[in-house]
Each structure stands twice: as C-alpha cells, then as structure tokens.
Amino acid sequence: GAAGRARVLQAFAADVAANGSPVCEALATDTGRWRLAVNEVNALGGLVAGYSALGAALLNEAERPSATPGIAIRTQLVPYALVGVIS
C-alpha cells in the first residue's frame, strides 16, 4: 500500500543523500551540469517527503463529496506498467 511505497521511497532518498557526491558526479558526467546535479540530489529528500505524505490520500478509493452538491467522487487506482532504466 501507500505506507510501504513511502518507506521504499524514503529509503531510496536516504541512500542518495548518504552518497550525494558520487550521485552528483554521475549526474554531472551524464548531463554536463554540475549545479543542476547538486540541486536534484539536494531536492530529492523534500520531494520524497512531500509525495510520501500525499500517497495515502491519492490512493484512497473511498467515495467523498465533490464541490458540486449531489455529486460524489471516487479515485480508482489503475496501475500503469512503467520501467525506468538508467544506463
């Protein structure tokens, strides 16, 4: 569920933070942009924290009222198969 996904993302962010220099070097080698690489590595923890907090709400399939009286909305999770590869 959302809590498990959040734990995995937080562990990933912690690993990136603990190994920031090599990650920055790899990104800078790939893109040629050192400052952008540093910004991405530094921003990852905050991004993961924010999205982890939203996860439970975004994956909640409970029905709730909309802004329009008499209409209820419900989010339905439809997984999308996606693979990210860094080579």
PDB file of N, CA and C in Angstrom:
ATOM      1  N   GLY A   1       0.801  -1.181   0.000  1.00  0.00           N
ATOM      2  CA  GLY A   1       0.000   0.000   0.000  1.00  0.00           C
ATOM      3  C   GLY A   1       0.857   1.264   0.000  1.00  0.00           C
ATOM      4  N   ALA A   2       0.218   2.360   0.280  1.00  0.00           N
ATOM      5  CA  ALA A   2       0.882   3.663   0.255  1.00  0.00           C
ATOM      6  C   ALA A   2       2.000   3.751   1.288  1.00  0.00           C
ATOM      7  N   ALA A   3       1.791   3.191   2.476  1.00  0.00           N
ATOM      8  CA  ALA A   3       2.818   3.262   3.526  1.00  0.00           C
ATOM      9  C   ALA A   3       4.072   2.502   3.116  1.00  0.00           C
ATOM     10  N   GLY A   4       3.900   1.346   2.500  1.00  0.00           N
ATOM     11  CA  GLY A   4       5.047   0.570   2.030  1.00  0.00           C
ATOM     12  C   GLY A   4       5.800   1.283   0.926  1.00  0.00           C
ATOM     13  N   ARG A   5       5.066   1.885   0.018  1.00  0.00           N
ATOM     14  CA  ARG A   5       5.696   2.645  -1.069  1.00  0.00           C
ATOM     15  C   ARG A   5       6.471   3.833  -0.505  1.00  0.00           C
ATOM     16  N   ALA A   6       5.881   4.497   0.481  1.00  0.00           N
ATOM     17  CA  ALA A   6       6.545   5.646   1.097  1.00  0.00           C
ATOM     18  C   ALA A   6       7.841   5.221   1.772  1.00  0.00           C
ATOM     19  N   ARG A   7       7.827   4.075   2.459  1.00  0.00           N
ATOM     20  CA  ARG A   7       9.053   3.590   3.116  1.00  0.00           C
ATOM     21  C   ARG A   7      10.148   3.308   2.104  1.00  0.00           C
ATOM     22  N   VAL A   8       9.799   2.713   0.976  1.00  0.00           N
ATOM     23  CA  VAL A   8      10.790   2.413  -0.062  1.00  0.00           C
ATOM     24  C   VAL A   8      11.358   3.713  -0.636  1.00  0.00           C
ATOM     25  N   LEU A   9      10.500   4.670  -0.929  1.00  0.00           N
ATOM     26  CA  LEU A   9      10.970   5.954  -1.461  1.00  0.00           C
ATOM     27  C   LEU A   9      11.851   6.688  -0.457  1.00  0.00           C
ATOM     28  N   GLN A  10      11.471   6.650   0.830  1.00  0.00           N
ATOM     29  CA  GLN A  10      12.270   7.318   1.852  1.00  0.00           C
ATOM     30  C   GLN A  10      13.631   6.650   2.011  1.00  0.00           C
ATOM     31  N   ALA A  11      13.687   5.318   1.919  1.00  0.00           N
ATOM     32  CA  ALA A  11      14.971   4.614   1.987  1.00  0.00           C
ATOM     33  C   ALA A  11      15.837   4.982   0.790  1.00  0.00           C
ATOM     34  N   PHE A  12      15.218   5.087  -0.384  1.00  0.00           N
ATOM     35  CA  PHE A  12      15.951   5.492  -1.587  1.00  0.00           C
ATOM     36  C   PHE A  12      16.532   6.895  -1.412  1.00  0.00           C
ATOM     37  N   ALA A  13      15.715   7.829  -0.918  1.00  0.00           N
ATOM     38  CA  ALA A  13      16.177   9.200  -0.714  1.00  0.00           C
ATOM     39  C   ALA A  13      17.305   9.250   0.306  1.00  0.00           C
ATOM     40  N   ALA A  14      17.210   8.447   1.356  1.00  0.00           N
ATOM     41  CA  ALA A  14      18.274   8.398   2.372  1.00  0.00           C
ATOM     42  C   ALA A  14      19.566   7.859   1.773  1.00  0.00           C
ATOM     43  N   ASP A  15      19.468   6.839   0.925  1.00  0.00           N
ATOM     44  CA  ASP A  15      20.657   6.288   0.269  1.00  0.00           C
ATOM     45  C   ASP A  15      21.297   7.323  -0.663  1.00  0.00           C
ATOM     46  N   VAL A  16      20.473   8.050  -1.401  1.00  0.00           N
ATOM     47  CA  VAL A  16      21.000   9.082  -2.294  1.00  0.00           C
ATOM     48  C   VAL A  16      21.679  10.176  -1.468  1.00  0.00           C
ATOM     49  N   ALA A  17      21.057  10.589  -0.358  1.00  0.00           N
ATOM     50  CA  ALA A  17      21.641  11.624   0.493  1.00  0.00           C
ATOM     51  C   ALA A  17      22.968  11.157   1.090  1.00  0.00           C
ATOM     52  N   ALA A  18      23.042   9.894   1.480  1.00  0.00           N
ATOM     53  CA  ALA A  18      24.271   9.359   2.073  1.00  0.00           C
ATOM     54  C   ALA A  18      25.397   9.237   1.052  1.00  0.00           C
ATOM     55  N   ASN A  19      25.030   9.152  -0.219  1.00  0.00           N
ATOM     56  CA  ASN A  19      26.015   9.007  -1.290  1.00  0.00           C
ATOM     57  C   ASN A  19      25.906  10.162  -2.273  1.00  0.00           C
ATOM     58  N   GLY A  20      25.675  11.351  -1.750  1.00  0.00           N
ATOM     59  CA  GLY A  20      25.409  12.516  -2.591  1.00  0.00           C
ATOM     60  C   GLY A  20      26.502  12.836  -3.583  1.00  0.00           C
ATOM     61  N   SER A  21      27.769  12.797  -3.148  1.00  0.00           N
ATOM     62  CA  SER A  21      28.862  13.172  -4.053  1.00  0.00           C
ATOM     63  C   SER A  21      28.966  12.266  -5.269  1.00  0.00           C
ATOM     64  N   PRO A  22      28.983  10.937  -5.086  1.00  0.00           N
ATOM     65  CA  PRO A  22      29.058  10.073  -6.274  1.00  0.00           C
ATOM     66  C   PRO A  22      27.836  10.217  -7.186  1.00  0.00           C
ATOM     67  N   VAL A  23      26.675  10.424  -6.585  1.00  0.00           N
ATOM     68  CA  VAL A  23      25.468  10.605  -7.397  1.00  0.00           C
ATOM     69  C   VAL A  23      25.574  11.899  -8.194  1.00  0.00           C
ATOM     70  N   CYS A  24      26.031  12.966  -7.557  1.00  0.00           N
ATOM     71  CA  CYS A  24      26.214  14.244  -8.262  1.00  0.00           C
ATOM     72  C   CYS A  24      27.230  14.100  -9.386  1.00  0.00           C
ATOM     73  N   GLU A  25      28.320  13.408  -9.111  1.00  0.00           N
ATOM     74  CA  GLU A  25      29.339  13.201 -10.140  1.00  0.00           C
ATOM     75  C   GLU A  25      28.773  12.441 -11.333  1.00  0.00           C
ATOM     76  N   ALA A  26      27.994  11.394 -11.061  1.00  0.00           N
ATOM     77  CA  ALA A  26      27.403  10.614 -12.152  1.00  0.00           C
ATOM     78  C   ALA A  26      26.422  11.456 -12.961  1.00  0.00           C
ATOM     79  N   LEU A  27      25.577  12.218 -12.273  1.00  0.00           N
ATOM     80  CA  LEU A  27      24.621  13.073 -12.982  1.00  0.00           C
ATOM     81  C   LEU A  27      25.329  14.148 -13.794  1.00  0.00           C
ATOM     82  N   ALA A  28      26.361  14.754 -13.201  1.00  0.00           N
ATOM     83  CA  ALA A  28      27.093  15.801 -13.910  1.00  0.00           C
ATOM     84  C   ALA A  28      27.832  15.235 -15.120  1.00  0.00           C
ATOM     85  N   THR A  29      28.359  14.032 -14.993  1.00  0.00           N
ATOM     86  CA  THR A  29      29.015  13.390 -16.130  1.00  0.00           C
ATOM     87  C   THR A  29      28.008  13.140 -17.249  1.00  0.00           C
ATOM     88  N   ASP A  30      26.803  12.721 -16.866  1.00  0.00           N
ATOM     89  CA  ASP A  30      25.768  12.415 -17.847  1.00  0.00           C
ATOM     90  C   ASP A  30      25.231  13.675 -18.522  1.00  0.00           C
ATOM     91  N   THR A  31      25.013  14.736 -17.723  1.00  0.00           N
ATOM     92  CA  THR A  31      24.343  15.924 -18.261  1.00  0.00           C
ATOM     93  C   THR A  31      25.297  17.075 -18.562  1.00  0.00           C
ATOM     94  N   GLY A  32      26.487  17.069 -17.938  1.00  0.00           N
ATOM     95  CA  GLY A  32      27.411  18.186 -18.095  1.00  0.00           C
ATOM     96  C   GLY A  32      27.029  19.389 -17.257  1.00  0.00           C
ATOM     97  N   ARG A  33      26.130  19.204 -16.310  1.00  0.00           N
ATOM     98  CA  ARG A  33      25.633  20.321 -15.499  1.00  0.00           C
ATOM     99  C   ARG A  33      25.791  19.994 -14.019  1.00  0.00           C
ATOM    100  N   TRP A  34      26.888  20.428 -13.435  1.00  0.00           N
ATOM    101  CA  TRP A  34      27.170  20.125 -12.033  1.00  0.00           C
ATOM    102  C   TRP A  34      26.131  20.747 -11.105  1.00  0.00           C
ATOM    103  N   ARG A  35      25.821  22.023 -11.265  1.00  0.00           N
ATOM    104  CA  ARG A  35      24.898  22.710 -10.353  1.00  0.00           C
ATOM    105  C   ARG A  35      23.511  22.064 -10.390  1.00  0.00           C
ATOM    106  N   LEU A  36      23.048  21.698 -11.563  1.00  0.00           N
ATOM    107  CA  LEU A  36      21.752  21.026 -11.680  1.00  0.00           C
ATOM    108  C   LEU A  36      21.780  19.687 -10.955  1.00  0.00           C
ATOM    109  N   ALA A  37      22.876  18.954 -11.092  1.00  0.00           N
ATOM    110  CA  ALA A  37      23.006  17.666 -10.404  1.00  0.00           C
ATOM    111  C   ALA A  37      22.934  17.853  -8.896  1.00  0.00           C
ATOM    112  N   VAL A  38      23.641  18.843  -8.380  1.00  0.00           N
ATOM    113  CA  VAL A  38      23.620  19.117  -6.935  1.00  0.00           C
ATOM    114  C   VAL A  38      22.213  19.501  -6.489  1.00  0.00           C
ATOM    115  N   ASN A  39      21.546  20.349  -7.259  1.00  0.00           N
ATOM    116  CA  ASN A  39      20.175  20.753  -6.914  1.00  0.00           C
ATOM    117  C   ASN A  39      19.227  19.560  -6.886  1.00  0.00           C
ATOM    118  N   GLU A  40      19.345  18.663  -7.853  1.00  0.00           N
ATOM    119  CA  GLU A  40      18.468  17.489  -7.895  1.00  0.00           C
ATOM    120  C   GLU A  40      18.688  16.592  -6.689  1.00  0.00           C
ATOM    121  N   VAL A  41      19.944  16.343  -6.355  1.00  0.00           N
ATOM    122  CA  VAL A  41      20.248  15.487  -5.204  1.00  0.00           C
ATOM    123  C   VAL A  41      19.752  16.136  -3.914  1.00  0.00           C
ATOM    124  N   ASN A  42      19.981  17.447  -3.762  1.00  0.00           N
ATOM    125  CA  ASN A  42      19.541  18.144  -2.551  1.00  0.00           C
ATOM    126  C   ASN A  42      18.023  18.221  -2.428  1.00  0.00           C
ATOM    127  N   ALA A  43      17.319  18.278  -3.536  1.00  0.00           N
ATOM    128  CA  ALA A  43      15.860  18.413  -3.514  1.00  0.00           C
ATOM    129  C   ALA A  43      15.138  17.080  -3.311  1.00  0.00           C
ATOM    130  N   LEU A  44      15.818  15.978  -3.563  1.00  0.00           N
ATOM    131  CA  LEU A  44      15.143  14.673  -3.549  1.00  0.00           C
ATOM    132  C   LEU A  44      14.464  14.362  -2.220  1.00  0.00           C
ATOM    133  N   GLY A  45      15.142  14.621  -1.100  1.00  0.00           N
ATOM    134  CA  GLY A  45      14.555  14.309   0.211  1.00  0.00           C
ATOM    135  C   GLY A  45      13.242  15.030   0.442  1.00  0.00           C
ATOM    136  N   GLY A  46      13.193  16.303   0.121  1.00  0.00           N
ATOM    137  CA  GLY A  46      11.964  17.071   0.296  1.00  0.00           C
ATOM    138  C   GLY A  46      10.851  16.620  -0.631  1.00  0.00           C
ATOM    139  N   LEU A  47      11.211  16.316  -1.871  1.00  0.00           N
ATOM    140  CA  LEU A  47      10.206  15.828  -2.822  1.00  0.00           C
ATOM    141  C   LEU A  47       9.611  14.500  -2.365  1.00  0.00           C
ATOM    142  N   VAL A  48      10.471  13.594  -1.923  1.00  0.00           N
ATOM    143  CA  VAL A  48      10.002  12.284  -1.460  1.00  0.00           C
ATOM    144  C   VAL A  48       9.125  12.451  -0.228  1.00  0.00           C
ATOM    145  N   ALA A  49       9.529  13.311   0.700  1.00  0.00           N
ATOM    146  CA  ALA A  49       8.720  13.532   1.907  1.00  0.00           C
ATOM    147  C   ALA A  49       7.335  14.062   1.546  1.00  0.00           C
ATOM    148  N   GLY A  50       7.297  15.017   0.635  1.00  0.00           N
ATOM    149  CA  GLY A  50       6.017  15.599   0.230  1.00  0.00           C
ATOM    150  C   GLY A  50       5.107  14.604  -0.457  1.00  0.00           C
ATOM    151  N   TYR A  51       5.658  13.879  -1.423  1.00  0.00           N
ATOM    152  CA  TYR A  51       4.836  12.908  -2.151  1.00  0.00           C
ATOM    153  C   TYR A  51       4.474  11.711  -1.288  1.00  0.00           C
ATOM    154  N   SER A  52       5.339  11.341  -0.353  1.00  0.00           N
ATOM    155  CA  SER A  52       5.013  10.244   0.562  1.00  0.00           C
ATOM    156  C   SER A  52       3.815  10.610   1.430  1.00  0.00           C
ATOM    157  N   ALA A  53       3.771  11.862   1.863  1.00  0.00           N
ATOM    158  CA  ALA A  53       2.645  12.318   2.675  1.00  0.00           C
ATOM    159  C   ALA A  53       1.348  12.343   1.873  1.00  0.00           C
ATOM    160  N   LEU A  54       1.443  12.619   0.582  1.00  0.00           N
ATOM    161  CA  LEU A  54       0.250  12.656  -0.261  1.00  0.00           C
ATOM    162  C   LEU A  54      -0.224  11.275  -0.689  1.00  0.00           C
ATOM    163  N   GLY A  55       0.657  10.292  -0.625  1.00  0.00           N
ATOM    164  CA  GLY A  55       0.361   8.972  -1.167  1.00  0.00           C
ATOM    165  C   GLY A  55      -0.930   8.361  -0.664  1.00  0.00           C
ATOM    166  N   ALA A  56      -1.120   8.362   0.647  1.00  0.00           N
ATOM    167  CA  ALA A  56      -2.327   7.742   1.214  1.00  0.00           C
ATOM    168  C   ALA A  56      -3.591   8.429   0.694  1.00  0.00           C
ATOM    169  N   ALA A  57      -3.564   9.748   0.606  1.00  0.00           N
ATOM    170  CA  ALA A  57      -4.737  10.473   0.110  1.00  0.00           C
ATOM    171  C   ALA A  57      -4.965  10.204  -1.375  1.00  0.00           C
ATOM    172  N   LEU A  58      -3.873  10.142  -2.148  1.00  0.00           N
ATOM    173  CA  LEU A  58      -4.015   9.922  -3.593  1.00  0.00           C
ATOM    174  C   LEU A  58      -4.488   8.515  -3.922  1.00  0.00           C
ATOM    175  N   LEU A  59      -4.116   7.548  -3.076  1.00  0.00           N
ATOM    176  CA  LEU A  59      -4.512   6.161  -3.329  1.00  0.00           C
ATOM    177  C   LEU A  59      -5.803   5.769  -2.613  1.00  0.00           C
ATOM    178  N   ASN A  60      -6.403   6.698  -1.888  1.00  0.00           N
ATOM    179  CA  ASN A  60      -7.638   6.421  -1.165  1.00  0.00           C
ATOM    180  C   ASN A  60      -8.789   6.292  -2.157  1.00  0.00           C
ATOM    181  N   GLU A  61      -9.425   5.139  -2.160  1.00  0.00           N
ATOM    182  CA  GLU A  61     -10.521   4.898  -3.101  1.00  0.00           C
ATOM    183  C   GLU A  61     -11.893   5.139  -2.473  1.00  0.00           C
ATOM    184  N   ALA A  62     -11.943   5.725  -1.278  1.00  0.00           N
ATOM    185  CA  ALA A  62     -13.225   5.987  -0.631  1.00  0.00           C
ATOM    186  C   ALA A  62     -13.970   7.104  -1.365  1.00  0.00           C
ATOM    187  N   GLU A  63     -15.271   6.969  -1.390  1.00  0.00           N
ATOM    188  CA  GLU A  63     -16.109   7.991  -2.020  1.00  0.00           C
ATOM    189  C   GLU A  63     -16.176   9.226  -1.120  1.00  0.00           C
ATOM    190  N   ARG A  64     -16.144  10.401  -1.733  1.00  0.00           N
ATOM    191  CA  ARG A  64     -16.210  11.648  -0.981  1.00  0.00           C
ATOM    192  C   ARG A  64     -17.032  12.655  -1.780  1.00  0.00           C
ATOM    193  N   PRO A  65     -17.587  13.642  -1.099  1.00  0.00           N
ATOM    194  CA  PRO A  65     -18.403  14.634  -1.822  1.00  0.00           C
ATOM    195  C   PRO A  65     -17.536  15.543  -2.683  1.00  0.00           C
ATOM    196  N   SER A  66     -18.086  15.971  -3.783  1.00  0.00           N
ATOM    197  CA  SER A  66     -17.386  16.927  -4.651  1.00  0.00           C
ATOM    198  C   SER A  66     -17.824  18.339  -4.268  1.00  0.00           C
ATOM    199  N   ALA A  67     -17.297  19.312  -4.953  1.00  0.00           N
ATOM    200  CA  ALA A  67     -17.697  20.701  -4.714  1.00  0.00           C
ATOM    201  C   ALA A  67     -19.116  20.962  -5.207  1.00  0.00           C
ATOM    202  N   THR A  68     -19.613  20.078  -6.087  1.00  0.00           N
ATOM    203  CA  THR A  68     -20.960  20.219  -6.623  1.00  0.00           C
ATOM    204  C   THR A  68     -21.930  19.389  -5.783  1.00  0.00           C
ATOM    205  N   PRO A  69     -22.930  20.010  -5.178  1.00  0.00           N
ATOM    206  CA  PRO A  69     -23.878  19.266  -4.348  1.00  0.00           C
ATOM    207  C   PRO A  69     -24.532  18.108  -5.113  1.00  0.00           C
ATOM    208  N   GLY A  70     -24.647  16.982  -4.435  1.00  0.00           N
ATOM    209  CA  GLY A  70     -25.311  15.825  -5.026  1.00  0.00           C
ATOM    210  C   GLY A  70     -24.390  14.938  -5.862  1.00  0.00           C
ATOM    211  N   ILE A  71     -23.152  15.328  -6.031  1.00  0.00           N
ATOM    212  CA  ILE A  71     -22.207  14.526  -6.819  1.00  0.00           C
ATOM    213  C   ILE A  71     -21.064  14.074  -5.909  1.00  0.00           C
ATOM    214  N   ALA A  72     -20.803  12.781  -5.953  1.00  0.00           N
ATOM    215  CA  ALA A  72     -19.702  12.214  -5.171  1.00  0.00           C
ATOM    216  C   ALA A  72     -18.600  11.781  -6.132  1.00  0.00           C
ATOM    217  N   ILE A  73     -17.371  11.815  -5.651  1.00  0.00           N
ATOM    218  CA  ILE A  73     -16.253  11.380  -6.484  1.00  0.00           C
ATOM    219  C   ILE A  73     -15.493  10.265  -5.774  1.00  0.00           C
ATOM    220  N   ARG A  74     -14.828   9.459  -6.571  1.00  0.00           N
ATOM    221  CA  ARG A  74     -14.033   8.365  -6.033  1.00  0.00           C
ATOM    222  C   ARG A  74     -12.835   8.171  -6.947  1.00  0.00           C
ATOM    223  N   THR A  75     -11.645   8.108  -6.356  1.00  0.00           N
ATOM    224  CA  THR A  75     -10.431   7.842  -7.114  1.00  0.00           C
ATOM    225  C   THR A  75     -10.259   6.342  -7.233  1.00  0.00           C
ATOM    226  N   GLN A  76      -9.915   5.886  -8.421  1.00  0.00           N
ATOM    227  CA  GLN A  76      -9.683   4.462  -8.620  1.00  0.00           C
ATOM    228  C   GLN A  76      -8.251   4.274  -9.112  1.00  0.00           C
ATOM    229  N   LEU A  77      -7.510   3.450  -8.395  1.00  0.00           N
ATOM    230  CA  LEU A  77      -6.138   3.166  -8.780  1.00  0.00           C
ATOM    231  C   LEU A  77      -6.134   2.212  -9.969  1.00  0.00           C
ATOM    232  N   VAL A  78      -5.519   2.650 -11.055  1.00  0.00           N
ATOM    233  CA  VAL A  78      -5.343   1.810 -12.230  1.00  0.00           C
ATOM    234  C   VAL A  78      -3.838   1.783 -12.516  1.00  0.00           C
ATOM    235  N   PRO A  79      -3.162   0.716 -12.079  1.00  0.00           N
ATOM    236  CA  PRO A  79      -1.702   0.675 -12.253  1.00  0.00           C
ATOM    237  C   PRO A  79      -1.277   0.803 -13.710  1.00  0.00           C
ATOM    238  N   TYR A  80      -0.180   1.504 -13.898  1.00  0.00           N
ATOM    239  CA  TYR A  80       0.386   1.696 -15.225  1.00  0.00           C
ATOM    240  C   TYR A  80       1.782   1.099 -15.218  1.00  0.00           C
ATOM    241  N   ALA A  81       1.994   0.115 -16.052  1.00  0.00           N
ATOM    242  CA  ALA A  81       3.286  -0.554 -16.096  1.00  0.00           C
ATOM    243  C   ALA A  81       4.341   0.375 -16.699  1.00  0.00           C
ATOM    244  N   LEU A  82       5.362   0.695 -15.914  1.00  0.00           N
ATOM    245  CA  LEU A  82       6.396   1.605 -16.355  1.00  0.00           C
ATOM    246  C   LEU A  82       7.727   1.157 -15.760  1.00  0.00           C
ATOM    247  N   VAL A  83       8.746   1.150 -16.568  1.00  0.00           N
ATOM    248  CA  VAL A  83      10.075   0.789 -16.101  1.00  0.00           C
ATOM    249  C   VAL A  83      11.011   1.945 -16.416  1.00  0.00           C
ATOM    250  N   GLY A  84      11.778   2.367 -15.423  1.00  0.00           N
ATOM    251  CA  GLY A  84      12.793   3.400 -15.640  1.00  0.00           C
ATOM    252  C   GLY A  84      14.167   2.752 -15.650  1.00  0.00           C
ATOM    253  N   VAL A  85      14.949   3.055 -16.660  1.00  0.00           N
ATOM    254  CA  VAL A  85      16.284   2.465 -16.783  1.00  0.00           C
ATOM    255  C   VAL A  85      17.310   3.574 -16.882  1.00  0.00           C
ATOM    256  N   ILE A  86      18.318   3.499 -16.040  1.00  0.00           N
ATOM    257  CA  ILE A  86      19.446   4.416 -16.116  1.00  0.00           C
ATOM    258  C   ILE A  86      20.653   3.596 -16.510  1.00  0.00           C
ATOM    259  N   SER A  87      21.248   3.936 -17.640  1.00  0.00           N
ATOM    260  CA  SER A  87      22.407   3.162 -18.091  1.00  0.00           C
ATOM    261  C   SER A  87      23.645   4.017 -18.159  1.00  0.00           C
TER     262      SER A  87
END
